[in-house]
Short mmCIF file of C-alpha atoms and ligand atoms in Angstrom, two decimals:
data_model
loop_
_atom_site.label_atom_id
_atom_site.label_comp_id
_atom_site.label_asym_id
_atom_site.label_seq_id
_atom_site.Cartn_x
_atom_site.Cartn_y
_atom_site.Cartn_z
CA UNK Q 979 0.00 0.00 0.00
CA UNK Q 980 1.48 3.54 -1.37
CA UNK Q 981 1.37 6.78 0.75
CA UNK Q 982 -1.58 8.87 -0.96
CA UNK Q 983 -4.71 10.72 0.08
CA UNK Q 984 -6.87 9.56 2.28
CA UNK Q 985 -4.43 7.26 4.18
CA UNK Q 986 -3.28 7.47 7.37
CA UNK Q 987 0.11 6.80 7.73
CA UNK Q 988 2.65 6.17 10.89
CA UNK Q 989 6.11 7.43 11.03
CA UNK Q 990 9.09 7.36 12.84
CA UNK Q 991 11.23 10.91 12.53
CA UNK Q 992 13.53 12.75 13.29
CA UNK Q 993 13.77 16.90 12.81
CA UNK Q 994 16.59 18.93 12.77
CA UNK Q 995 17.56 22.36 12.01
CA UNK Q 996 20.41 22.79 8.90
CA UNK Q 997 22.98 22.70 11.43
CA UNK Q 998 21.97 19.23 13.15
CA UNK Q 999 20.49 20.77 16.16
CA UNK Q 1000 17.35 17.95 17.01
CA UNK Q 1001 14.05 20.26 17.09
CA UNK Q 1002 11.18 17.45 17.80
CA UNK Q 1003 11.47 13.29 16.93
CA UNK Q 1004 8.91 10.80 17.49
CA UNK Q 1005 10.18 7.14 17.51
CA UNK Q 1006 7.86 4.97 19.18
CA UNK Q 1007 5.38 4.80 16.15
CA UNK Q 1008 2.73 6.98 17.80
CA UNK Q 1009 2.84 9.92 15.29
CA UNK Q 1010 -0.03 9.52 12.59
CA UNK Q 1011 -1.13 11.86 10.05
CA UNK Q 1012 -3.44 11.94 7.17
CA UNK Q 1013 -2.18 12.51 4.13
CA UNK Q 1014 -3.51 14.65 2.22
CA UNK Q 1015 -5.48 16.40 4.43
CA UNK Q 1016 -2.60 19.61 5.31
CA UNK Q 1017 -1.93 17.88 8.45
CA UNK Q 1018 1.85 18.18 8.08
CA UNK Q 1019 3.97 21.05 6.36
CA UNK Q 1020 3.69 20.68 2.57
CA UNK Q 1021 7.22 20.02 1.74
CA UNK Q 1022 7.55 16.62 4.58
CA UNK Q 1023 3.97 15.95 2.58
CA UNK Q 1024 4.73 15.81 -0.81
CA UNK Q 1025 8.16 13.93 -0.14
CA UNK Q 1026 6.16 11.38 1.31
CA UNK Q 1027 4.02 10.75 -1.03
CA UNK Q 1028 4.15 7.35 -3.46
CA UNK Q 1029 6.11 5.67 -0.51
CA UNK Q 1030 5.86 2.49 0.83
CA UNK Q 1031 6.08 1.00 4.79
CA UNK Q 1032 9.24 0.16 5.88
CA UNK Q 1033 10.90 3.19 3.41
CA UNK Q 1034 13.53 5.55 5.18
CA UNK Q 1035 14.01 8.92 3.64
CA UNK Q 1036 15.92 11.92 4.36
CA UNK Q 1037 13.86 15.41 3.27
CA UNK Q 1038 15.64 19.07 3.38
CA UNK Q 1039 12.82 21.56 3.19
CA UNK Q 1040 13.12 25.27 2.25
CA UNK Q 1041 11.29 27.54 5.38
CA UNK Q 1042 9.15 28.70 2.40
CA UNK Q 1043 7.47 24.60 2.54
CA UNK Q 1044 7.58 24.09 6.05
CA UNK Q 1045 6.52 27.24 8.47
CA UNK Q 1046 7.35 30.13 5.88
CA UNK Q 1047 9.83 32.89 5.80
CA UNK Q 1048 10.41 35.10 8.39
CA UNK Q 1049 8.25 38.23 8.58
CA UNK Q 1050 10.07 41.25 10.47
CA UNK Q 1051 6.93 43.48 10.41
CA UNK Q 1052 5.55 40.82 13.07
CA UNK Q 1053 7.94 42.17 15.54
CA UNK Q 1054 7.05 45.10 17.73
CA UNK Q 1055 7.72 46.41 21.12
CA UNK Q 1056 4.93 46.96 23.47
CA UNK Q 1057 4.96 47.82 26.88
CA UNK Q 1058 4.71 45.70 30.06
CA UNK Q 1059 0.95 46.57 31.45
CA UNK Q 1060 0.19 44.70 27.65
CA UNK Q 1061 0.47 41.66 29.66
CA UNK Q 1062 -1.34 40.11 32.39
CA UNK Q 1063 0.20 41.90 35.77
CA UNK Q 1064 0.82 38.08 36.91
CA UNK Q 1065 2.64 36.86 34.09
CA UNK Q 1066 6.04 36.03 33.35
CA UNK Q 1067 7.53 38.49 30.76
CA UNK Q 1068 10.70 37.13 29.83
CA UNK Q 1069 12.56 35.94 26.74
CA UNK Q 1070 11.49 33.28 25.37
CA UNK Q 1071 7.59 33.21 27.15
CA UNK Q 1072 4.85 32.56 24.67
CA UNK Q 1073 1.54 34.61 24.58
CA UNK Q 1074 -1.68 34.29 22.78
CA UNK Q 1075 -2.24 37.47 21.05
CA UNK Q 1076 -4.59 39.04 18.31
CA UNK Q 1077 -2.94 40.10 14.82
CA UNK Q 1078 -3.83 42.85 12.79
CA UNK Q 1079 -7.33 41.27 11.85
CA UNK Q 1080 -8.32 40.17 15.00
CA UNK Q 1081 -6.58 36.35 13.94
CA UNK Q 1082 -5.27 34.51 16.87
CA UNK Q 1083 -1.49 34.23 16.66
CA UNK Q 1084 1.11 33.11 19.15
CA UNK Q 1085 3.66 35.48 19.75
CA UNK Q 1086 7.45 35.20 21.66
CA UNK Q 1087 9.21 37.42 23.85
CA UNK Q 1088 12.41 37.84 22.49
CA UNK Q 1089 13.86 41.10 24.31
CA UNK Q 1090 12.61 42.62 27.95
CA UNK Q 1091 14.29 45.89 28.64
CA UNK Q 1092 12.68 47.71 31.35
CA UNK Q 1093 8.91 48.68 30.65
CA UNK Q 1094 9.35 47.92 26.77
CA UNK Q 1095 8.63 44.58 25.70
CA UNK Q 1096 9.64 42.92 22.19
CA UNK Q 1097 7.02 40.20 20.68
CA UNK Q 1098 7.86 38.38 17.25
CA UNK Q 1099 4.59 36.68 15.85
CA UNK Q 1100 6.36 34.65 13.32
CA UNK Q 1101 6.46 31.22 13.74
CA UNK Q 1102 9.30 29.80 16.23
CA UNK Q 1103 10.62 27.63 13.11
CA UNK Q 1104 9.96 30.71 10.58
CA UNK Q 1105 13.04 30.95 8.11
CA UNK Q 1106 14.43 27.59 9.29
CA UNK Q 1107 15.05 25.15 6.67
CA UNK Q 1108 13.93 21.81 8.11
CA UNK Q 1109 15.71 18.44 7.82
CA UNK Q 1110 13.59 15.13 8.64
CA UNK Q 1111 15.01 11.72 8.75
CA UNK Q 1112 11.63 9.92 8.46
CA UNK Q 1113 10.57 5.91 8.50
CA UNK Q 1114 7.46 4.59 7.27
CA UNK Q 1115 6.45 2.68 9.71
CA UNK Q 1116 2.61 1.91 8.48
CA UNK Q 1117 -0.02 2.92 6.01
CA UNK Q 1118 -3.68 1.99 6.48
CA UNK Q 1119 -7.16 3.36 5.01
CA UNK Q 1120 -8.44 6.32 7.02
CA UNK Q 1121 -12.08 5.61 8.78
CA UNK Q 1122 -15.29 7.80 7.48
CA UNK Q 1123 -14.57 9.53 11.02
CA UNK Q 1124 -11.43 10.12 10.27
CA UNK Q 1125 -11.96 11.60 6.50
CA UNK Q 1126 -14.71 13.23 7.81
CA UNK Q 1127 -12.38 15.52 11.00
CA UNK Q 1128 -9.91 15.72 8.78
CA UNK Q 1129 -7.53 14.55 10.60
CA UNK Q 1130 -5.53 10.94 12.15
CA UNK Q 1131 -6.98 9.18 15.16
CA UNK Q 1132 -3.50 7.53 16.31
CA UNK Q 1133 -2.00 5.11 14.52
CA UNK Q 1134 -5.03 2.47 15.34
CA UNK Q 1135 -7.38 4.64 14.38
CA UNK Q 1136 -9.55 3.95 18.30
CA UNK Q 1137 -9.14 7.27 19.60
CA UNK Q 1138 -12.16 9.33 19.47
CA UNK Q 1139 -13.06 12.88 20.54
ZN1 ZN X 257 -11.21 13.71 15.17
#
């Protein structure tokens, strides 16, 4: 059975960064996705596609096919009463946020210097070219239920919600 859509299909990977630093891994075949349904970034995707179970494969992908380029006009500085009075405003803290159309975005501190506060909204791997050593570990046919959220229910396909 090929990778294609409307399969759900178990893997084994590792992630990486282009100099080798690990970023996230999953090796005890409980990652699942469909394919074909966006559940994944586009580039991991499409390299996956056509393959078999028990296939290794190494995939390099550009930022602008995994979480985009980086956007510098998401930074800004804002000051400290932004933020909850009890939270934690330091580098590398994650807030919920609104962006310029009311979206809901996730935004970083990256600089605290007194009462001025620096947020980036891009995405924490934005402008990172991705590296994935990936195993196939299984391919099955995605349940209706399945098809129908639009996403994997575990490799087994049991879990509902
Ligand atoms: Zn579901």
């Amino acid at each position: 059975m090929q990778i294609e859509k409307g399969r759900v299909v178990t893997l084994n990977y590792t992630l990486s960064d282009e100099g080798g630093k690990l970023i996230d891994a999953s090796k005890d075949g409980d990652f699942a996705y469909l394919h074909g349904a966006g559940n994944i970034i586009p580039g991991l995707e499409n390299a996956l596609a056509g393959k078999e179970a028990g296939e290794t494969l190494t995939v390099s992908i550009a930022p602008e096919d995994a979480y985009g380029l980086r956007d510098d006009t998401k930074t800004q500085t804002v000051t400290r009463d932004m933020f909850p009075e009890d939270a934690e405003v330091k580098p590398g803290v994650q807030f919920h946020a609104q962006g310029s159309e009311g979206q809901p975005i996730v935004v970083t501190v990256t600089q605290v210097e007194g009462d001025a506060v620096t947020v980036d909204g891009n995405h924490p791997l934005a402008g990172v070219a991705l590296h994935f050593e990936v195993e196939v570990m299984a391919i099955r046919d995605a349940t209706a239920e399945e098809l129908s959220h639009g996403h994997a229910h575990g490799p087994e396909g049991q879990h509902s919600h």
